[in-house]
Coordinates of C-alpha atoms in Angstrom, one line a residue:
X1 CA -97.1 25.7 20.7
X2 CA -96.6 26.8 17.0
X3 CA -97.0 30.4 16.0
X4 CA -99.2 31.3 13.0
X5 CA -96.3 31.6 10.5
X6 CA -95.0 28.2 11.5
X7 CA -98.5 26.7 11.2
X8 CA -98.9 28.1 7.7
X9 CA -95.6 26.7 6.6
X10 CA -96.4 23.3 8.2
X11 CA -99.8 23.2 6.5
X12 CA -98.1 23.8 3.1
X13 CA -95.7 20.9 3.7
X14 CA -98.5 18.6 4.8
X15 CA -100.2 19.1 1.5
X16 CA -97.5 16.8 0.1
X17 CA -98.8 13.8 2.1
X18 CA -100.4 11.3 -0.2
X19 CA -100.9 8.2 2.0
X20 CA -102.9 8.1 5.2
X21 CA -101.2 7.5 8.5
X22 CA -101.8 7.8 12.2
X23 CA -100.1 9.3 15.2
X24 CA -100.4 7.3 18.4
X25 CA -99.6 9.1 21.6
X26 CA -98.6 7.5 24.9
X27 CA -99.1 10.3 27.5
X28 CA -98.8 11.0 31.2
X29 CA -99.7 13.9 33.4
X30 CA -96.4 15.9 32.7
X31 CA -96.2 19.3 31.2
X32 CA -94.2 17.8 28.3
X33 CA -97.1 15.5 27.6
X34 CA -99.6 18.4 27.6
X35 CA -97.4 20.2 25.1
X36 CA -97.0 17.1 23.0
X37 CA -100.8 16.6 22.8
X38 CA -101.2 20.2 21.7
X39 CA -98.5 19.8 19.0
X40 CA -100.1 16.6 17.7
X41 CA -103.6 18.1 17.7
X42 CA -102.3 21.0 15.6
X43 CA -100.6 18.7 13.1
X44 CA -103.7 16.5 12.8
X45 CA -106.0 19.6 12.3
X46 CA -103.8 20.8 9.4
X47 CA -104.4 17.6 7.4
X48 CA -107.3 15.8 9.0
X49 CA -108.2 13.9 5.8
X50 CA -104.9 12.0 5.8
X51 CA -103.7 12.1 9.5
X52 CA -105.4 10.4 12.4
X53 CA -104.5 11.1 16.0
X54 CA -105.0 8.4 18.8
X55 CA -104.2 9.0 22.4
X56 CA -104.6 5.5 23.7
X57 CA -100.9 4.4 23.3
X58 CA -99.3 2.4 26.1
X59 CA -95.7 2.6 25.3
X60 CA -93.3 2.4 28.3
X61 CA -91.8 5.7 27.4
X62 CA -94.2 8.5 28.3
X63 CA -94.7 11.0 26.8
X64 CA -94.0 9.7 23.3
X65 CA -95.8 9.2 20.0
X66 CA -95.4 6.9 17.0
X67 CA -95.9 7.5 13.3
X68 CA -97.6 4.6 11.6
X69 CA -98.6 4.3 7.9
X70 CA -101.9 2.6 7.2
X71 CA -101.3 -1.0 6.3
X72 CA -97.6 -0.9 7.0
X73 CA -95.5 -2.3 9.9
X74 CA -92.9 0.5 10.1
X75 CA -91.9 1.6 13.6
X76 CA -90.8 5.2 14.3
X77 CA -91.3 6.8 17.7
X78 CA -90.5 10.2 19.2
X79 CA -90.0 10.3 22.9
X80 CA -90.2 13.9 24.2
X81 CA -90.8 17.0 22.1
X82 CA -89.0 17.1 18.7
X83 CA -88.7 20.9 18.6
X84 CA -85.7 23.2 18.2
X85 CA -83.3 21.8 15.7
X86 CA -85.4 18.6 15.5
X87 CA -88.6 20.2 14.3
X88 CA -87.3 19.8 10.7
X89 CA -86.7 16.1 11.6
X90 CA -90.4 15.8 12.7
X91 CA -91.7 17.5 9.5
X92 CA -89.6 15.2 7.3
X93 CA -90.8 12.1 9.2
X94 CA -94.4 13.2 8.7
X95 CA -93.9 13.7 5.0
X96 CA -92.0 10.4 4.5
X97 CA -94.5 8.4 6.5
X98 CA -97.2 10.1 4.4
X99 CA -95.7 8.9 1.1
X100 CA -93.7 12.0 0.1
X101 CA -90.4 10.7 -1.5
X102 CA -87.1 11.7 0.3
X103 CA -84.3 13.5 -1.4
X104 CA -82.1 10.5 -1.4
X105 CA -80.6 8.5 -4.3
X106 CA -82.7 5.5 -5.3
X107 CA -79.8 3.1 -4.7
X108 CA -79.5 4.3 -1.1
X109 CA -83.2 3.5 -0.5
X110 CA -82.7 0.1 -2.1
X111 CA -79.8 -0.5 0.3
X112 CA -82.0 0.4 3.2
X113 CA -84.7 -2.0 2.1
X114 CA -82.2 -4.8 1.6
X115 CA -80.9 -4.7 5.1
X116 CA -81.8 -8.0 6.8
X117 CA -81.9 -8.5 10.6
X118 CA -83.5 -7.0 13.6
X119 CA -82.3 -3.5 14.2
X120 CA -83.7 -1.6 17.2
X121 CA -82.2 1.9 17.5
X122 CA -82.5 4.3 20.4
X123 CA -81.0 7.7 19.4
X124 CA -80.6 10.4 22.1
X125 CA -80.6 14.0 21.1
X126 CA -80.8 17.5 22.6
X127 CA -82.9 20.3 21.1
X128 CA -79.9 22.6 20.8
X129 CA -77.6 20.0 19.1
X130 CA -77.0 20.9 15.4
X131 CA -75.2 17.6 14.8
X132 CA -78.2 15.5 15.9
X133 CA -80.7 16.1 13.0
X134 CA -78.5 14.3 10.5
X135 CA -78.5 11.1 12.6
X136 CA -82.2 11.5 13.7
X137 CA -83.3 11.9 10.1
X138 CA -81.2 9.0 8.8
X139 CA -82.5 6.6 11.4
X140 CA -86.1 7.8 10.9
X141 CA -85.9 7.3 7.2
X142 CA -84.5 3.8 7.7
X143 CA -87.4 2.9 10.1
X144 CA -89.9 4.1 7.6
X145 CA -88.5 2.2 4.6
X146 CA -87.6 -1.1 6.3
X147 CA -90.0 -2.8 8.7
X148 CA -87.1 -4.7 10.3
X149 CA -85.7 -1.4 11.6
X150 CA -87.2 0.3 14.6
X151 CA -86.2 3.7 15.7
X152 CA -86.9 5.7 18.9
X153 CA -85.8 9.3 19.0
X154 CA -85.3 10.4 22.6
X155 CA -85.0 14.0 23.8
X156 CA -82.6 13.7 26.6
X157 CA -84.1 16.6 28.6
X158 CA -87.4 14.8 29.0
X159 CA -85.8 11.5 30.0
X160 CA -83.0 12.6 32.4
X161 CA -83.1 9.4 34.5
X162 CA -82.7 7.3 31.4
X163 CA -79.8 9.5 30.3
X164 CA -78.1 9.2 33.7
X165 CA -78.6 5.4 33.8
X166 CA -77.0 5.0 30.4
X167 CA -74.3 7.5 31.3
X168 CA -75.0 9.6 28.2
X169 CA -72.7 12.7 28.2
X170 CA -72.7 13.6 24.5
X171 CA -75.2 13.7 21.7
X172 CA -76.2 12.3 19.3
X173 CA -75.7 9.0 21.0
X174 CA -77.1 5.9 19.3
X175 CA -77.7 2.4 20.8
X176 CA -78.5 -0.6 18.6
X177 CA -80.2 -3.6 20.3
X178 CA -79.3 -2.2 23.7
X179 CA -75.6 -1.7 22.9
X180 CA -73.8 1.5 22.2
X181 CA -73.5 1.9 18.4
X182 CA -72.1 5.3 17.8
X183 CA -71.6 8.7 19.3
X184 CA -71.5 11.9 17.2
X185 CA -72.5 12.9 13.7
X186 CA -73.0 10.0 11.2
X187 CA -74.4 10.1 7.7
X188 CA -77.1 7.8 6.3
X189 CA -74.5 6.1 4.1
X190 CA -72.2 5.5 7.0
X191 CA -74.9 3.8 9.0
X192 CA -75.9 1.6 6.1
X193 CA -72.2 0.6 5.6
X194 CA -71.9 -0.3 9.3
X195 CA -75.0 -2.6 9.0
X196 CA -74.3 -4.0 5.6
X197 CA -70.8 -5.5 5.7
X198 CA -70.8 -6.2 2.0
X199 CA -71.5 -2.6 0.9
X200 CA -67.9 -1.4 1.0
X201 CA -66.8 -4.0 -1.5
X202 CA -69.8 -3.2 -3.8
X203 CA -69.1 0.5 -3.5
X204 CA -65.4 0.0 -4.3
X205 CA -66.3 -2.0 -7.4
X206 CA -68.5 0.8 -8.7
X207 CA -65.7 3.4 -8.1
X208 CA -63.1 1.3 -9.9
X209 CA -65.3 1.2 -12.9
X210 CA -65.6 4.9 -13.3
X211 CA -64.0 6.7 -16.2
X212 CA -61.1 9.1 -15.3
X213 CA -62.0 12.7 -14.3
X214 CA -60.6 15.9 -15.6
X215 CA -60.7 17.3 -12.0
X216 CA -61.1 15.1 -9.0
X217 CA -61.7 17.0 -5.7
X218 CA -60.9 15.2 -2.4
X219 CA -62.9 16.8 0.4
X220 CA -66.3 18.4 0.3
X221 CA -66.0 21.4 2.6
X222 CA -66.3 25.0 1.5
X223 CA -63.0 24.8 -0.5
X224 CA -64.0 21.6 -2.2
X225 CA -67.5 22.9 -3.0
X226 CA -66.2 26.1 -4.5
X227 CA -63.6 24.1 -6.6
X228 CA -66.4 21.9 -7.9
X229 CA -68.6 24.8 -9.0
X230 CA -65.7 26.6 -10.7
X231 CA -64.5 23.4 -12.4
X232 CA -67.9 22.3 -13.6
X233 CA -68.6 25.7 -15.0
X234 CA -65.7 25.1 -17.4
X235 CA -67.6 22.1 -18.8
X236 CA -65.0 19.5 -17.7
X237 CA -65.6 16.1 -16.1
X238 CA -65.7 16.9 -12.3
X239 CA -66.0 14.7 -9.3
X240 CA -65.9 15.1 -5.5
X241 CA -64.9 12.3 -3.1
X242 CA -65.7 13.3 0.5
X243 CA -66.2 11.7 3.9
X244 CA -69.1 14.0 4.6
X245 CA -70.2 17.0 2.4
X246 CA -69.7 20.3 4.2
X247 CA -66.8 19.0 6.3
X248 CA -65.9 20.8 9.5
X249 CA -68.4 23.6 8.8
X250 CA -71.1 21.1 9.8
X251 CA -69.9 21.5 13.4
X252 CA -70.0 25.3 13.3
X253 CA -73.0 27.0 14.9
X254 CA -73.2 30.7 14.1
X255 CA -71.7 32.0 10.8
X256 CA -71.9 35.8 10.7
X257 CA -68.8 36.8 8.8
X258 CA -69.4 35.3 5.3
X259 CA -69.8 38.4 3.2
X260 CA -73.3 38.9 1.8
X261 CA -74.8 36.3 4.2
X262 CA -75.9 38.2 7.3
X263 CA -76.3 35.2 9.5
X264 CA -76.6 31.4 9.1
X265 CA -75.4 28.2 10.8
X266 CA -73.1 25.5 9.8
X267 CA -75.6 22.8 8.8
X268 CA -77.6 25.3 6.7
X269 CA -74.5 26.6 5.0
X270 CA -73.3 23.0 4.3
X271 CA -76.7 22.2 2.7
X272 CA -76.5 25.3 0.6
X273 CA -73.0 24.3 -0.6
X274 CA -74.2 20.9 -1.6
X275 CA -77.3 22.3 -3.3
X276 CA -75.1 24.7 -5.3
X277 CA -72.7 21.9 -6.4
X278 CA -75.6 19.6 -7.4
X279 CA -77.0 22.3 -9.7
X280 CA -74.0 21.4 -11.9
X281 CA -72.9 18.2 -13.5
X282 CA -70.7 17.1 -10.6
X283 CA -70.4 13.5 -9.4
X284 CA -70.6 13.6 -5.6
X285 CA -69.2 10.5 -3.9
X286 CA -70.0 10.8 -0.2
X287 CA -68.7 8.6 2.6
X288 CA -65.3 8.2 0.9
X289 CA -62.0 8.5 2.8
X290 CA -58.9 8.9 0.8
X291 CA -56.0 6.6 1.8
X292 CA -53.2 7.2 -0.7
X293 CA -52.2 9.5 -3.6
X294 CA -50.3 8.0 -6.5
X295 CA -48.7 10.7 -8.8
X296 CA -48.9 10.4 -12.5
X297 CA -45.8 8.8 -14.1
X298 CA -45.8 10.9 -17.2
X299 CA -46.8 14.5 -18.0
X300 CA -50.0 13.4 -19.7
X301 CA -50.6 10.5 -17.2
X302 CA -53.4 10.0 -14.6
X303 CA -53.2 10.7 -10.9
X304 CA -54.7 8.0 -8.7
X305 CA -56.5 8.3 -5.4
X306 CA -56.9 5.1 -3.5
X307 CA -59.8 5.0 -1.0
X308 CA -60.1 3.3 2.4
X309 CA -62.8 0.9 1.1
X310 CA -60.5 -0.5 -1.6
X311 CA -61.8 1.6 -4.4
X312 CA -59.7 3.8 -6.7
X313 CA -60.4 6.9 -8.7
X314 CA -58.2 8.4 -11.5
X315 CA -58.0 12.0 -12.8
X316 CA -55.9 14.2 -15.0
X317 CA -55.8 16.7 -12.1
X318 CA -56.6 16.5 -8.4
X319 CA -57.6 19.2 -5.9
X320 CA -56.9 18.3 -2.2
X321 CA -59.4 20.0 0.2
X322 CA -59.4 17.6 3.1
X323 CA -59.8 20.4 5.7
X324 CA -59.0 20.0 9.4
X325 CA -60.3 18.5 12.6
X326 CA -60.4 19.4 16.3
X327 CA -57.0 19.2 18.0
X328 CA -56.7 16.9 21.0
X329 CA -55.1 18.1 24.2
X330 CA -53.3 14.7 24.4
X331 CA -53.2 14.2 28.2
X332 CA -53.9 11.0 30.2
X333 CA -57.7 10.5 30.5
X334 CA -58.7 12.4 27.3
X335 CA -59.4 9.4 25.2
X336 CA -60.7 7.2 28.0
X337 CA -63.4 9.8 28.9
X338 CA -64.2 11.0 25.4
X339 CA -68.0 11.4 25.2
X340 CA -68.0 10.5 28.9
X341 CA -67.3 14.1 30.0
X342 CA -64.7 15.1 27.5
X343 CA -66.5 17.0 24.7
X344 CA -65.6 19.2 21.7
X345 CA -68.9 20.8 20.8
X346 CA -70.4 23.1 23.5
X347 CA -73.5 23.7 21.5
X348 CA -74.3 20.0 21.1
X349 CA -73.3 18.7 24.5
X350 CA -73.6 21.8 26.8
X351 CA -77.2 21.2 27.8
X352 CA -76.2 17.8 29.2
X353 CA -74.2 19.5 31.9
X354 CA -76.9 21.8 33.1
X355 CA -76.4 22.9 36.7
X356 CA -72.9 21.2 36.8
X357 CA -69.3 22.5 36.9
X358 CA -67.4 22.2 33.7
X359 CA -64.1 23.4 32.2
X360 CA -63.0 24.8 28.8
X361 CA -59.4 24.2 27.5
X362 CA -58.3 27.0 25.2
X363 CA -58.3 30.8 25.3
X364 CA -58.8 31.7 21.6
X365 CA -62.1 32.7 20.1
X366 CA -63.5 29.2 20.1
X367 CA -62.6 28.6 23.8
X368 CA -63.9 32.0 25.0
X369 CA -67.1 31.7 23.0
X370 CA -67.6 28.2 24.4
X371 CA -67.1 29.5 27.9
X372 CA -69.6 32.3 27.4
X373 CA -72.1 30.0 25.9
X374 CA -71.8 27.4 28.7
X375 CA -71.9 30.0 31.5
X376 CA -75.6 30.5 30.7
X377 CA -76.3 26.8 31.1
X378 CA -74.0 25.3 33.8
X379 CA -73.3 26.2 37.4
X380 CA -69.7 27.2 36.8
X381 CA -67.1 27.4 34.0
X382 CA -63.3 27.2 34.5
X383 CA -61.3 28.3 31.5
X384 CA -57.7 26.9 31.3
X385 CA -55.3 28.7 28.9
X386 CA -51.7 27.7 28.3
X387 CA -50.6 31.2 27.3
X388 CA -50.1 34.1 29.6
X389 CA -53.1 35.9 28.1
X390 CA -56.3 35.2 26.3
X391 CA -56.0 35.3 22.5
X392 CA -59.6 35.9 21.7
X393 CA -61.1 39.1 20.4
X394 CA -61.2 41.9 23.0
X395 CA -65.0 42.1 22.9
X396 CA -65.2 38.4 23.7
X397 CA -62.7 38.6 26.5
X398 CA -64.5 41.6 28.0
X399 CA -67.8 39.6 27.9
X400 CA -66.2 36.6 29.5
X401 CA -64.6 38.6 32.3
X402 CA -68.0 40.1 33.2
X403 CA -69.6 36.8 33.9
X404 CA -69.9 35.9 37.6
X405 CA -69.7 32.1 37.3
X406 CA -66.5 32.0 35.3
X407 CA -63.0 31.5 36.6
X408 CA -59.9 32.0 34.3
X409 CA -56.5 30.3 34.8
X410 CA -53.8 31.7 32.6
X411 CA -50.3 30.2 32.1
X412 CA -51.8 26.9 33.0
X413 CA -50.9 23.5 31.4
X414 CA -53.6 20.8 31.5
X415 CA -51.9 17.6 32.8
X416 CA -54.6 15.0 33.3
X417 CA -58.4 14.3 33.0
X418 CA -59.5 12.1 35.8
X419 CA -62.6 9.9 36.3
X420 CA -64.0 6.8 38.0
X421 CA -63.6 4.5 35.0
X422 CA -67.1 5.3 33.7
X423 CA -67.1 9.1 33.5
X424 CA -64.8 12.0 34.2
X425 CA -64.9 13.8 37.5
X426 CA -62.0 16.2 37.4
X427 CA -59.1 18.0 35.7
X428 CA -55.5 18.6 36.8
X429 CA -53.3 21.5 35.6
X430 CA -49.9 22.9 36.4
X431 CA -49.2 26.6 37.0
X432 CA -46.4 27.1 34.5
X433 CA -44.9 30.0 36.5
X434 CA -44.7 28.3 39.9
X435 CA -44.8 24.7 38.9
X436 CA -47.6 24.1 41.4
X437 CA -50.1 21.4 40.6
X438 CA -53.9 21.9 41.0
X439 CA -56.9 19.7 40.7
X440 CA -60.5 20.8 40.0
X441 CA -63.6 18.8 40.4
X442 CA -65.8 19.1 37.3
X443 CA -68.3 17.0 35.4
X444 CA -67.1 17.8 31.9
X445 CA -64.5 19.6 29.9
X446 CA -64.7 21.1 26.4
X447 CA -61.5 21.0 24.4
X448 CA -61.2 24.1 22.2
X449 CA -57.5 24.4 21.1
X450 CA -57.6 24.7 17.4
X451 CA -57.4 22.4 14.4
X452 CA -55.1 19.9 12.9
X453 CA -54.9 19.3 9.1
X454 CA -56.2 16.0 7.7
X455 CA -53.1 15.2 5.8
X456 CA -51.5 12.2 7.5
X457 CA -52.3 10.1 4.4
X458 CA -50.1 12.4 2.2
X459 CA -46.9 12.1 4.2
X460 CA -44.0 11.2 1.9
X461 CA -46.0 11.9 -1.2
X462 CA -45.9 15.7 -1.5
X463 CA -44.4 18.6 0.4
X464 CA -45.9 19.3 3.9
X465 CA -45.0 22.1 6.3
X466 CA -43.8 21.3 9.8
X467 CA -47.4 21.6 11.0
X468 CA -48.5 19.0 8.4
X469 CA -50.1 21.6 6.1
X470 CA -49.9 21.1 2.3
X471 CA -47.5 23.6 0.9
X472 CA -49.1 25.5 -2.0
X473 CA -48.1 28.5 -4.2
X474 CA -50.2 31.5 -5.2
X475 CA -52.1 29.3 -7.7
X476 CA -52.8 26.5 -5.3
X477 CA -50.2 24.2 -6.9
X478 CA -48.5 21.7 -4.7
X479 CA -45.1 20.2 -5.1
X480 CA -46.6 17.5 -7.5
X481 CA -47.6 18.5 -11.1
X482 CA -51.3 18.4 -11.6
X483 CA -52.1 18.2 -7.8
X484 CA -53.6 21.4 -6.3
X485 CA -54.8 22.1 -2.8
X486 CA -57.1 24.5 -1.0
X487 CA -58.6 25.4 2.3
X488 CA -57.7 24.6 5.9
X489 CA -55.4 21.7 5.0
X490 CA -52.9 24.1 3.3
X491 CA -50.3 26.6 4.4
X492 CA -52.7 29.5 3.5
X493 CA -53.0 31.6 6.7
X494 CA -56.2 32.5 8.5
X495 CA -58.5 29.4 8.5
X496 CA -61.8 31.0 7.6
X497 CA -64.7 29.8 5.5
X498 CA -64.6 32.7 3.1
X499 CA -60.9 32.2 2.5
X500 CA -61.4 28.5 1.9
X501 CA -64.0 29.1 -0.7
X502 CA -61.7 31.6 -2.5
X503 CA -58.9 29.1 -2.3
X504 CA -61.1 26.4 -3.8
X505 CA -62.0 28.6 -6.8
X506 CA -58.4 29.5 -7.3
X507 CA -57.3 25.9 -7.2
X508 CA -60.0 25.0 -9.8
X509 CA -58.8 27.7 -12.1
X510 CA -55.2 26.6 -11.6
X511 CA -56.2 23.0 -12.4
X512 CA -58.0 24.1 -15.5
X513 CA -55.0 26.1 -16.6
X514 CA -52.9 23.0 -16.1
X515 CA -55.3 20.9 -18.2
X516 CA -55.0 23.4 -21.1
X517 CA -51.2 23.0 -21.0
X518 CA -51.1 19.2 -20.7
X519 CA -49.5 17.4 -23.7
X520 CA -52.0 15.8 -25.9
X521 CA -52.3 12.0 -25.6
X522 CA -51.5 10.2 -28.9

């Protein structure tokens, strides 16, 4: 099950266990159960003085196993094998159950412990989903630290009948007390806020009490992280307010063109960004969505950022790095069948369509890469491209055209996504040359048509392009004095991670230069 290198690493991690706990397996005669037993026996053998294995569990979900700390009433269960992207989630769950402290702020742990009620979570994941571990780890941590929270982590491939019954067509998918709670990536702080209705007001009160910053960065993607590092290195008071640290890069799988880093993936890169920023004196405020920018009224005045939770932050300069999000195709049926066949992440949700017919909308690099990836999983892929040619790199186009289970429709306009009211079952498109309408039966469609800047909240405040991008000069300066911008939300061409990081550094230097030239306050 685990190679020798992985066993050695796991043995090293398990040395951090300080409290005894037991693993209780509920098994059947499936191959998955056999592998699960082998995995659990390996774990137990690596720390037999602290970890006990029992195989007499009688949980309804088989195969599954629970982690139970001695003398505690916590309830965390893994149904199916937590391998692939979820192996890290398993290791962390073992350590946390065994008393090793999580790398989470103390006030967050107290917020978890203070949650009152009965919270029974089922979280469905796939082993290839890079968005799932954040949700799995958050809900696992909550179950370990609050006995009123019960979490079951379910690997969809091992429980396909259950997945079909609940009509799960996207992961991560979370149910709370039997009702759908959330679909997609969600941070620990966001989950707590959903459960604790008073947390937003308390959070806003803390934010309002903060002293003004020299540089306040709005957005925590590559641009925002680079800006924070460069600003903090100048020794000035620096803060980041972000919805989720890492931003859109969290949804990227392979990163192979960031110079000096041969290969990595989005979540790892985002974690490295956050670790780098935390090595400096930067106040990171996660889970914060900006709602309004109020310019300074005097050359030496403060700029205000009002937040969606009612809080407010003030700063001498501001760097906007709010990034971008997936663009919708905006046709009937898209919103109705979102996460019910309409998907945006082929790496996360592709395995859920194994053996089925799917579509991809978009012929750029993202769309063609998605089609190539899906072709190895599903029965057939149909790519729909609005233009008269594919716009992806030639090597990708050549690869796509060589695949036997791919059909390409060029000069085609998607007109509707159809379904039965519960899930999608087809896609309609128009041949732009002839005007002829076509309908294709398919179980899912992946929308890959580019990005849209997260700048709606800035309309009427500063200059935006006709595409909604923040207009900046060579120094990252916007049309407002003291307000700078960087990354995918701006007019800078070529939306690339490496360009965003350079832009963030440039904007920070521009902000610092602005601070040096600000009139002194009497």
